[in-house]
Amino acid sequence: DTAVSQTPKYLVTQMGNDKSIKCEQNLGHDTMYWYKQDSKKFLKIMFSYNNKELIINETVPNRFSPKSPDKAHLNLHINSLELGDSAVYFCASSQEWGGQDQETQYFGPGTRLLVL
Amino acid sequence: AQSVAQPEDQVNVAEGNPLTVKCTYSVSGNPYLFWYVQYPNRGLQFLLKYITGDNLVKGSYGFEAEFNKSQTSFHLKKPSALVSDSALYFCAVTLIKAAGNKLTFGGGTRVLVKP
């Protein structure tokens, strides 16, 4: 009964390839996020979706395209992978409005991407 | 713009001793502050948050944090550290706006608790 799940857990691929990372949450939240953690463990937000609508897009290259088929899913597609894309990508979700748990973001286990 | 500073890259403490992890923030408005912990090769786990009310907030695993508005700080504390508390700790801040809820993280502090 994992709250926020991501697949795959590990992803090793060649430069130039296109890959996708999937995220699902079963918390009934209406907002989902993608964060990137670099090799120095620094965490930075990439995107935020609220009810399938893009809310935050933080100067991320166009090669990164989030897709939200419904409010429980937020996938991340990366085109033409580069060496610098190697990182851990975390999905998160939160309840945007109402309730005591509002604002708290719950994170998935992460996807470790290695571009060779 | 919002920012978070965690001035210590690493904190070493003996088991049973008090643990403090420092965090200062900068926002234009009232902050919402969080602490997360990351164990090796794991995701981030929520520890506690300050939204409003009492400046001292209690969270999971015996951790607590004190919000100090005048010093713009939100230090994480635990009275008696355990070896299992060894992990990477992140402080984060956000402002709730209609356009979203963007968490800005500090650089992280590695805690090493020695037996």
Short mmCIF file of C-alpha atoms in Angstrom, two decimals:
data_model
loop_
_atom_site.label_atom_id
_atom_site.label_comp_id
_atom_site.label_asym_id
_atom_site.label_seq_id
_atom_site.Cartn_x
_atom_site.Cartn_y
_atom_site.Cartn_z
CA ASP A 1 0.00 0.00 0.00
CA THR A 2 2.83 2.34 -0.99
CA ALA A 3 1.61 5.96 -0.90
CA VAL A 4 3.81 7.37 -3.69
CA SER A 5 5.43 4.88 -6.02
CA GLN A 6 7.84 5.32 -8.90
CA THR A 7 9.00 3.03 -11.67
CA PRO A 8 11.61 2.11 -12.48
CA LYS A 9 13.78 2.28 -9.38
CA TYR A 10 16.98 2.23 -11.43
CA LEU A 11 17.48 3.32 -15.02
CA VAL A 12 20.76 2.98 -16.90
CA THR A 13 20.77 4.18 -20.48
CA GLN A 14 22.90 5.59 -23.25
CA MET A 15 23.27 9.24 -24.15
CA GLY A 16 20.75 10.33 -26.76
CA ASN A 17 18.05 7.86 -25.74
CA ASP A 18 14.50 8.78 -24.70
CA LYS A 19 13.19 7.43 -21.41
CA SER A 20 10.17 7.79 -19.13
CA ILE A 21 9.72 7.59 -15.38
CA LYS A 22 6.29 6.87 -13.96
CA CYS A 23 4.80 8.08 -10.70
CA GLU A 24 1.56 7.13 -9.01
CA GLN A 25 0.05 8.21 -5.70
CA ASN A 26 -2.84 6.57 -3.88
CA LEU A 27 -3.26 9.30 -1.26
CA GLY A 28 -6.06 11.09 -3.08
CA HIS A 29 -3.88 14.19 -3.39
CA ASP A 30 -4.54 16.76 -6.07
CA THR A 31 -1.01 18.09 -6.57
CA MET A 32 2.06 16.21 -7.78
CA TYR A 33 5.68 17.24 -8.24
CA TRP A 34 8.96 16.19 -9.77
CA TYR A 35 12.24 17.01 -8.00
CA LYS A 36 15.81 16.37 -9.11
CA GLN A 37 18.58 15.45 -6.66
CA ASP A 38 22.05 15.88 -8.08
CA SER A 39 25.25 14.08 -7.15
CA LYS A 40 25.84 16.51 -4.28
CA LYS A 41 22.40 15.64 -2.87
CA PHE A 42 21.02 19.07 -3.72
CA LEU A 43 17.24 18.92 -4.29
CA LYS A 44 15.42 21.21 -6.71
CA ILE A 45 11.86 21.29 -7.93
CA MET A 46 11.28 20.71 -11.64
CA PHE A 47 7.52 20.65 -12.13
CA SER A 48 4.26 20.80 -10.26
CA TYR A 49 0.82 19.72 -11.47
CA ASN A 50 -2.50 20.45 -9.81
CA ASN A 51 -5.43 18.39 -11.06
CA LYS A 52 -3.59 17.65 -14.31
CA GLU A 53 -2.73 21.32 -14.87
CA LEU A 54 0.90 22.49 -14.98
CA ILE A 55 1.48 24.94 -12.13
CA ILE A 56 5.24 25.17 -11.76
CA ASN A 57 7.88 24.78 -14.46
CA GLU A 58 11.29 25.68 -13.11
CA THR A 59 13.62 26.51 -16.03
CA VAL A 60 13.87 22.89 -17.02
CA PRO A 61 15.14 22.09 -20.55
CA ASN A 62 12.46 21.34 -23.13
CA ARG A 63 13.80 17.80 -23.31
CA PHE A 64 11.92 17.16 -20.06
CA SER A 65 8.17 16.85 -20.50
CA PRO A 66 5.82 15.92 -17.67
CA LYS A 67 2.52 14.29 -18.47
CA SER A 68 -0.41 13.87 -16.12
CA PRO A 69 -3.11 11.52 -17.46
CA ASP A 70 -5.09 11.91 -14.24
CA LYS A 71 -4.50 13.46 -10.86
CA ALA A 72 -3.07 10.24 -9.43
CA HIS A 73 -0.32 9.98 -12.02
CA LEU A 74 2.52 12.24 -13.11
CA ASN A 75 5.02 10.82 -15.56
CA LEU A 76 8.29 12.35 -16.65
CA HIS A 77 9.54 11.85 -20.20
CA ILE A 78 13.10 12.82 -21.07
CA ASN A 79 14.24 13.14 -24.67
CA SER A 80 17.81 13.00 -25.96
CA LEU A 81 19.33 12.13 -22.61
CA GLU A 82 22.58 13.83 -21.68
CA LEU A 83 25.30 12.90 -19.21
CA GLY A 84 24.22 15.78 -16.96
CA ASP A 85 20.78 14.26 -16.59
CA SER A 86 22.24 11.60 -14.34
CA ALA A 87 20.58 12.14 -10.98
CA VAL A 88 17.92 10.82 -8.67
CA TYR A 89 14.43 11.96 -9.62
CA PHE A 90 11.81 12.13 -6.91
CA CYS A 91 8.08 12.34 -7.34
CA ALA A 92 5.97 13.86 -4.56
CA SER A 93 2.34 14.65 -3.88
CA SER A 94 0.35 16.88 -1.55
CA GLN A 95 -3.15 18.02 -0.81
CA GLU A 96 -3.35 21.55 -2.11
CA TRP A 97 -6.42 22.73 -0.34
CA GLY A 98 -8.00 21.91 2.99
CA GLY A 99 -7.33 19.38 5.72
CA GLN A 100 -4.73 19.18 8.43
CA ASP A 101 -2.24 17.54 6.11
CA GLN A 102 -2.35 20.39 3.65
CA GLU A 103 1.01 21.55 2.30
CA THR A 104 2.91 18.44 3.37
CA GLN A 105 4.57 16.78 0.42
CA TYR A 106 5.06 13.03 0.47
CA PHE A 107 7.88 11.65 -1.59
CA GLY A 108 8.34 8.52 -3.61
CA PRO A 109 11.43 6.29 -3.26
CA GLY A 110 13.22 7.93 -6.19
CA THR A 111 14.45 6.79 -9.59
CA ARG A 112 18.20 6.61 -9.99
CA LEU A 113 19.03 7.57 -13.57
CA LEU A 114 22.50 6.96 -14.94
CA VAL A 115 23.29 8.18 -18.43
CA LEU A 116 26.38 6.61 -20.01
CA ALA B 1 12.67 34.50 -3.78
CA GLN B 2 12.92 31.94 -1.01
CA SER B 3 16.04 30.22 0.24
CA VAL B 4 17.20 27.88 2.96
CA ALA B 5 20.64 27.54 4.50
CA GLN B 6 21.95 24.58 6.43
CA PRO B 7 25.34 25.81 7.59
CA GLU B 8 26.76 22.43 8.59
CA ASP B 9 27.53 19.79 5.99
CA GLN B 10 27.93 17.19 8.72
CA VAL B 11 27.12 16.86 12.39
CA ASN B 12 28.79 14.22 14.54
CA VAL B 13 27.31 13.26 17.85
CA ALA B 14 27.71 10.42 20.33
CA GLU B 15 24.74 8.17 20.93
CA GLY B 16 22.67 9.43 23.84
CA ASN B 17 23.80 13.02 23.42
CA PRO B 18 21.56 15.84 22.21
CA LEU B 19 21.40 16.40 18.48
CA THR B 20 20.87 19.78 16.80
CA VAL B 21 20.71 20.40 13.05
CA LYS B 22 20.63 24.06 12.11
CA CYS B 23 18.46 25.74 9.50
CA THR B 24 17.87 29.36 8.56
CA TYR B 25 15.52 30.61 5.88
CA SER B 26 14.64 33.65 3.82
CA VAL B 27 11.18 34.30 2.41
CA SER B 28 8.98 37.25 1.59
CA GLY B 29 6.03 36.50 3.78
CA ASN B 30 5.02 33.93 6.33
CA PRO B 31 6.99 30.72 5.92
CA TYR B 32 5.85 27.16 6.08
CA LEU B 33 8.84 25.12 7.26
CA PHE B 34 9.57 21.42 7.01
CA TRP B 35 12.16 18.86 7.97
CA TYR B 36 12.72 15.72 5.95
CA VAL B 37 15.12 12.83 6.49
CA GLN B 38 16.73 10.71 3.81
CA TYR B 39 18.27 7.34 4.63
CA PRO B 40 20.83 5.86 2.20
CA ASN B 41 19.29 4.95 -1.14
CA ARG B 42 15.83 5.88 0.10
CA GLY B 43 13.31 8.61 -0.53
CA LEU B 44 12.61 11.57 1.70
CA GLN B 45 10.56 10.96 4.79
CA PHE B 46 8.56 13.76 6.37
CA LEU B 47 9.58 14.47 9.98
CA LEU B 48 7.69 17.59 11.02
CA LYS B 49 6.43 20.97 9.93
CA TYR B 50 5.65 24.44 11.20
CA ILE B 51 2.64 26.18 9.74
CA THR B 52 1.30 28.35 12.52
CA GLY B 53 0.72 28.25 16.26
CA ASP B 54 3.25 27.03 18.84
CA ASN B 55 6.83 27.74 17.91
CA LEU B 56 7.93 24.33 19.18
CA VAL B 57 6.68 21.54 16.95
CA LYS B 58 7.05 17.83 17.63
CA GLY B 59 7.44 15.24 14.94
CA SER B 60 8.31 11.65 14.24
CA TYR B 61 10.97 9.55 15.98
CA GLY B 62 11.31 11.97 18.93
CA PHE B 63 12.40 14.93 16.82
CA GLU B 64 11.27 18.47 17.45
CA ALA B 65 12.00 21.86 15.95
CA GLU B 66 11.73 25.41 17.13
CA PHE B 67 10.54 28.21 14.89
CA ASN B 68 12.24 31.52 15.67
CA LYS B 69 10.85 34.32 13.56
CA SER B 70 13.29 37.00 14.73
CA GLN B 71 16.28 34.81 13.87
CA THR B 72 14.56 33.27 10.83
CA SER B 73 15.60 29.85 12.06
CA PHE B 74 14.02 26.44 12.34
CA HIS B 75 16.56 24.19 14.06
CA LEU B 76 15.89 20.47 14.39
CA LYS B 77 16.56 18.86 17.74
CA LYS B 78 16.50 15.52 19.45
CA PRO B 79 17.26 15.19 23.16
CA SER B 80 19.01 11.83 22.89
CA ALA B 81 20.38 10.68 19.55
CA LEU B 82 20.34 7.07 18.36
CA VAL B 83 22.74 5.38 15.96
CA SER B 84 19.73 4.80 13.71
CA ASP B 85 19.29 8.58 13.40
CA SER B 86 22.35 8.65 11.15
CA ALA B 87 21.02 10.01 7.85
CA LEU B 88 20.80 13.08 5.65
CA TYR B 89 18.48 15.80 6.92
CA PHE B 90 16.86 18.46 4.79
CA CYS B 91 15.18 21.67 5.86
CA ALA B 92 12.66 23.15 3.42
CA VAL B 93 10.50 26.25 3.12
CA THR B 94 7.49 27.21 1.07
CA LEU B 95 4.93 29.96 0.71
CA ILE B 96 1.42 28.86 -0.06
CA LYS B 97 0.20 30.67 -3.13
CA ALA B 98 -2.63 30.11 -5.51
CA ALA B 99 -0.11 29.14 -8.15
CA GLY B 100 1.46 26.29 -6.29
CA ASN B 101 3.44 24.99 -3.37
CA LYS B 102 7.11 25.01 -4.25
CA LEU B 103 9.41 23.50 -1.65
CA THR B 104 12.86 25.07 -1.57
CA PHE B 105 15.39 22.82 0.16
CA GLY B 106 18.57 23.51 2.03
CA GLY B 107 21.70 21.69 0.97
CA GLY B 108 21.27 18.97 3.55
CA THR B 109 23.16 18.04 6.71
CA ARG B 110 24.60 14.60 7.19
CA VAL B 111 24.19 13.35 10.74
CA LEU B 112 26.51 10.68 12.05
CA VAL B 113 25.68 9.21 15.43
CA LYS B 114 28.50 7.15 16.87
CA PRO B 115 27.91 4.35 19.38
#
